[in-house]
CSV table of C-alpha atoms in Angstrom, one decimal:
chain,number,residue,atom,x,y,z
A,256,MET,CA,38.3,-57.7,38.5
A,257,MET,CA,36.3,-55.4,40.6
A,258,LYS,CA,38.9,-52.8,40.5
A,259,TYR,CA,39.0,-52.8,36.8
A,260,LYS,CA,35.2,-52.3,36.8
A,261,LEU,CA,35.3,-49.3,39.0
A,262,VAL,CA,38.0,-47.7,36.9
A,263,TYR,CA,35.8,-48.4,33.7
A,264,ILE,CA,32.7,-46.9,35.5
A,265,PHE,CA,34.7,-43.9,36.6
A,266,SER,CA,36.1,-43.3,33.2
A,267,LEU,CA,32.8,-43.5,31.8
A,268,LEU,CA,31.4,-40.8,33.9
A,269,LEU,CA,34.3,-38.5,33.3
A,270,LEU,CA,33.7,-38.9,29.6
A,271,LEU,CA,29.9,-38.4,30.0
A,272,GLY,CA,30.6,-35.3,32.1
A,273,SER,CA,33.1,-33.9,29.8
A,274,CYS,CA,30.5,-34.4,26.6
A,275,LYS,CA,27.8,-32.9,28.6
A,276,GLY,CA,30.1,-29.9,29.3
A,277,GLU,CA,31.1,-29.3,25.9
A,278,ASP,CA,27.4,-29.5,24.9
A,279,GLU,CA,26.3,-27.1,27.4
A,280,GLN,CA,29.4,-24.7,26.3
A,281,LYS,CA,28.4,-25.2,22.5
A,282,ARG,CA,24.6,-24.3,23.5
A,283,ILE,CA,25.8,-21.1,25.2
A,284,ALA,CA,28.0,-20.1,22.4
A,285,GLU,CA,25.1,-20.6,19.9
A,286,ASN,CA,22.5,-18.8,22.0
A,287,ALA,CA,25.2,-15.8,22.3
A,288,LYS,CA,25.7,-15.8,18.5
A,289,ASP,CA,22.0,-15.8,17.9
A,290,ALA,CA,21.5,-13.0,20.5
A,291,GLN,CA,24.2,-10.9,18.6
A,292,LYS,CA,22.6,-11.7,15.2
A,293,LYS,CA,19.1,-10.6,16.6
A,294,LYS,CA,20.9,-7.4,18.0
A,295,VAL,CA,22.4,-6.4,14.6
A,296,ILE,CA,18.9,-6.9,12.8
A,297,PHE,CA,17.3,-4.7,15.4
A,298,GLU,CA,19.9,-2.1,15.1
A,299,ASN,CA,19.7,-2.2,11.2
A,300,ILE,CA,15.9,-2.0,11.2
A,301,LYS,CA,15.9,0.8,13.8
A,302,LYS,CA,18.3,3.1,11.8
A,303,GLY,CA,16.3,2.5,8.5
A,304,TRP,CA,13.0,2.9,10.1
A,305,ASP,CA,12.6,6.6,8.7
A,306,PHE,CA,9.4,7.2,7.2
A,307,TYR,CA,8.6,10.1,4.8
A,308,ASP,CA,7.4,13.0,6.9
A,309,GLU,CA,7.1,16.0,4.4
A,310,PRO,CA,4.0,18.1,5.1
A,311,ILE,CA,1.1,18.3,2.8
A,312,ASN,CA,1.0,21.7,1.2
A,313,GLU,CA,-1.8,24.1,2.2
A,314,ALA,CA,-3.9,23.8,-0.8
A,315,THR,CA,-3.9,20.0,-0.8
A,316,GLU,CA,-4.4,19.8,2.9
A,317,GLU,CA,-7.7,21.6,2.5
A,318,GLY,CA,-8.7,18.9,0.2
A,319,VAL,CA,-7.9,16.1,2.7
A,320,LYS,CA,-9.6,17.4,5.8
A,321,THR,CA,-12.5,15.0,5.7
A,322,TRP,CA,-10.2,12.1,4.7
A,323,ASN,CA,-9.5,10.8,8.3
A,324,GLU,CA,-8.0,7.5,6.9
A,325,LEU,CA,-5.1,9.3,5.3
A,326,ARG,CA,-4.4,11.4,8.5
A,327,LEU,CA,-4.6,8.3,11.0
A,328,PHE,CA,-2.0,6.4,8.5
A,329,ILE,CA,0.5,9.4,8.5
A,330,GLN,CA,0.2,9.6,12.5
A,331,GLU,CA,0.8,5.9,12.7
A,332,LEU,CA,4.0,6.3,10.6
A,333,ALA,CA,5.1,9.3,12.7
A,334,HIS,CA,5.5,7.4,15.8
A,335,LYS,CA,8.7,5.3,15.8
A,336,PRO,CA,8.8,2.2,18.2
A,337,LYS,CA,11.5,1.6,20.6
A,338,MET,CA,13.4,-0.9,22.6
A,339,THR,CA,12.5,-4.4,21.0
A,340,ILE,CA,12.0,-5.8,17.6
A,341,SER,CA,8.4,-7.2,18.9
A,342,ALA,CA,7.7,-3.2,19.2
A,343,TYR,CA,8.6,-2.8,15.6
A,344,GLN,CA,6.6,-5.9,14.5
A,345,GLN,CA,3.5,-4.6,16.4
A,346,LYS,CA,3.9,-1.0,14.6
A,347,ALA,CA,4.4,-2.9,11.3
A,348,LYS,CA,0.9,-4.6,11.8
A,349,ALA,CA,-0.6,-1.2,12.8
A,350,ILE,CA,0.6,0.7,9.8
A,351,SER,CA,-0.6,-2.3,7.5
A,352,LYS,CA,-4.2,-1.9,9.1
A,353,LYS,CA,-4.2,1.8,8.6
A,354,ALA,CA,-3.1,1.4,5.1
A,355,LEU,CA,-5.7,-0.8,4.0
A,356,ALA,CA,-8.3,1.7,5.3
A,357,LEU,CA,-7.0,4.3,2.9
A,358,ARG,CA,-9.2,3.2,0.2
A,359,ASN,CA,-12.3,4.3,2.4
A,360,ASN,CA,-13.8,7.8,2.1
A,361,VAL,CA,-11.4,9.3,-0.6
A,362,PRO,CA,-12.6,12.7,-1.2
A,363,GLU,CA,-14.2,13.3,-4.5
A,364,LEU,CA,-11.4,15.6,-5.9
A,365,PHE,CA,-8.8,12.7,-5.4
A,366,ASN,CA,-11.0,9.7,-6.0
A,367,LYS,CA,-9.4,9.2,-9.3
A,368,PRO,CA,-7.8,6.1,-11.2
A,369,GLN,CA,-4.2,7.6,-10.7
A,370,ILE,CA,-4.8,8.0,-6.9
A,371,LYS,CA,-6.4,4.7,-6.5
A,372,THR,CA,-3.3,3.1,-8.3
A,373,ARG,CA,-1.0,4.8,-5.9
A,374,ILE,CA,-2.9,3.9,-2.8
A,375,SER,CA,-3.0,0.1,-4.1
A,376,VAL,CA,0.9,0.1,-4.7
A,377,LEU,CA,1.4,1.9,-1.4
A,378,ILE,CA,-1.0,-0.9,0.4
A,379,THR,CA,1.3,-3.7,-1.2
A,380,LYS,CA,4.6,-2.6,-0.1
A,381,VAL,CA,3.3,-1.9,3.4
A,382,ARG,CA,1.9,-5.5,3.7
A,383,LEU,CA,5.1,-6.9,2.4
A,384,MET,CA,7.0,-4.9,5.0
A,385,ASP,CA,4.5,-6.3,7.7
A,386,MET,CA,4.9,-9.8,6.4
A,387,TYR,CA,9.0,-9.8,6.2
A,388,ILE,CA,9.3,-8.4,9.8
A,389,HIS,CA,7.3,-11.2,11.2
A,390,LEU,CA,9.4,-13.9,9.8
A,391,ASP,CA,11.4,-16.1,12.1
A,392,GLU,CA,14.5,-15.2,10.2
A,393,ILE,CA,13.9,-11.5,9.5
A,394,PRO,CA,15.6,-10.3,6.4
A,395,ASP,CA,16.3,-6.8,7.8
A,396,LYS,CA,18.0,-5.4,4.5
A,397,LYS,CA,14.5,-6.1,2.8
A,398,VAL,CA,12.6,-4.5,5.7
A,399,VAL,CA,14.8,-1.3,5.2
A,400,GLN,CA,14.5,-1.4,1.5
A,401,LEU,CA,10.5,-1.5,1.8
A,402,VAL,CA,10.7,1.4,4.2
A,403,GLY,CA,12.3,3.4,1.4
A,404,GLU,CA,9.9,2.1,-1.2
A,405,ILE,CA,6.9,3.0,0.9
A,406,ASN,CA,8.4,6.6,1.3
A,407,LYS,CA,8.8,7.0,-2.4
A,408,GLU,CA,5.1,5.8,-3.0
A,409,LEU,CA,4.1,8.3,-0.1
A,410,ALA,CA,5.7,11.2,-2.3
A,411,THR,CA,4.3,10.1,-5.4
A,412,LEU,CA,0.9,9.9,-4.1
A,413,GLN,CA,1.2,13.4,-2.7
A,414,ARG,CA,2.5,14.8,-5.8
A,415,GLN,CA,-0.6,13.3,-7.8
A,416,MET,CA,-2.7,15.0,-5.2
A,417,ASP,CA,-1.0,18.2,-5.6
A,418,ILE,CA,-1.6,18.1,-9.3
A,419,LEU,CA,-5.1,17.3,-9.0
A,420,THR,CA,-5.5,20.1,-6.5
A,421,GLU,CA,-3.8,22.7,-8.9
A,422,LYS,CA,-6.0,21.3,-11.8
A,423,SER,CA,-9.0,22.0,-9.8
A,424,LYS,CA,-7.9,25.9,-9.4
A,425,ILE,CA,-7.8,26.5,-13.0
A,426,PRO,CA,-10.9,28.5,-13.8
A,427,VAL,CA,-13.2,27.2,-16.6
A,428,GLU,CA,-13.5,29.7,-19.7
A,429,GLU,CA,-16.6,31.5,-20.0
A,430,GLY,CA,-19.2,29.5,-21.8
A,431,GLU,CA,-17.1,26.3,-21.8
A,432,ASP,CA,-18.9,24.6,-18.8
A,433,GLU,CA,-22.4,25.5,-20.5
A,434,MET,CA,-21.1,24.1,-23.8
A,435,ARG,CA,-20.2,20.9,-22.3
A,436,ARG,CA,-23.7,20.5,-20.7
A,437,MET,CA,-25.3,21.4,-23.8
A,438,LEU,CA,-23.3,18.5,-25.6
A,439,LEU,CA,-24.1,16.1,-22.7
A,440,ASP,CA,-27.7,16.7,-23.1
A,441,SER,CA,-27.8,16.6,-27.0
A,442,ALA,CA,-26.0,13.2,-26.6
A,443,ARG,CA,-28.6,11.9,-23.9
A,444,ALA,CA,-31.5,13.1,-26.3
A,445,ILE,CA,-30.6,11.1,-29.4
A,446,PRO,CA,-32.7,8.1,-29.5
A,447,ASN,CA,-31.4,4.6,-29.7
A,448,ASN,CA,-34.5,3.4,-31.3
A,449,PRO,CA,-34.6,3.8,-35.2
A,450,ASN,CA,-38.5,3.5,-35.2
A,451,MET,CA,-38.8,6.4,-32.7
A,452,VAL,CA,-40.3,9.7,-34.4
A,453,LEU,CA,-38.9,13.0,-33.5
A,454,PRO,CA,-41.0,16.2,-33.6
A,455,ASN,CA,-41.9,17.5,-37.2
A,456,GLN,CA,-40.8,14.1,-38.5
A,457,SER,CA,-43.2,12.2,-40.5
A,458,VAL,CA,-43.9,8.5,-39.9
A,459,ILE,CA,-42.7,6.2,-42.7
A,460,PRO,CA,-43.6,2.6,-42.4
A,461,ALA,CA,-40.9,0.1,-42.1
A,462,SER,CA,-42.1,-1.8,-45.1
A,463,THR,CA,-42.3,1.4,-47.2
A,464,ARG,CA,-38.7,2.5,-46.2
A,465,ALA,CA,-37.5,-0.8,-47.1
A,466,ILE,CA,-38.5,-0.3,-50.6
A,467,ILE,CA,-37.8,3.4,-51.1
A,468,ASN,CA,-34.6,4.2,-52.8
A,469,PRO,CA,-33.4,7.6,-52.2
A,470,ASN,CA,-31.8,7.7,-55.6
A,471,ASP,CA,-35.1,7.1,-57.3
A,472,ALA,CA,-36.6,9.9,-59.2
A,473,ARG,CA,-39.4,11.9,-57.4
A,474,VAL,CA,-42.7,12.7,-59.0
A,475,GLU,CA,-43.7,16.2,-58.5
């Protein structure tokens, strides 16, 4: 009887050892598969991480000299991370922070609705990229797609800035600026109070005005 018990215990130990070995091999295989997947994601993001680097033309560059936020944002884009996916995650966070600052200190020449709109869209794209790259399961294709969309928004922003710069260089025709000021001053001078009396204007009581008909015959 004891002999059968020993055989049973020995067989059970072998079975448990076999199951444990299979579980260990399965875990190793899963870890290897996960590592390979992360490597592919990293390589795809590394390959697609190529930001717009066209230089701002000289005329527009003169207008953004005081816009440090734009300069710092472009500088942040220019430095590509290396080695690990965490480095790209840190870079995305830094880019997002610099993008949010673009709303500050916009030069007067570019402080226009069309520029503000482009900045808002650009910020949205950058924040989405930052969000996706920090997910547990990183959608590398989406991250790369957003890099391309950010480049598109940067190019559009620069074109809008160039247009405003060119418009600012068009000379105002002689007398046009003075005429605009005169029209503005005249508009400001028009009283909003109907009872207000302008120079050389007779005062007619409100009660009298109410009964006077301009079509009535006048007595000379």
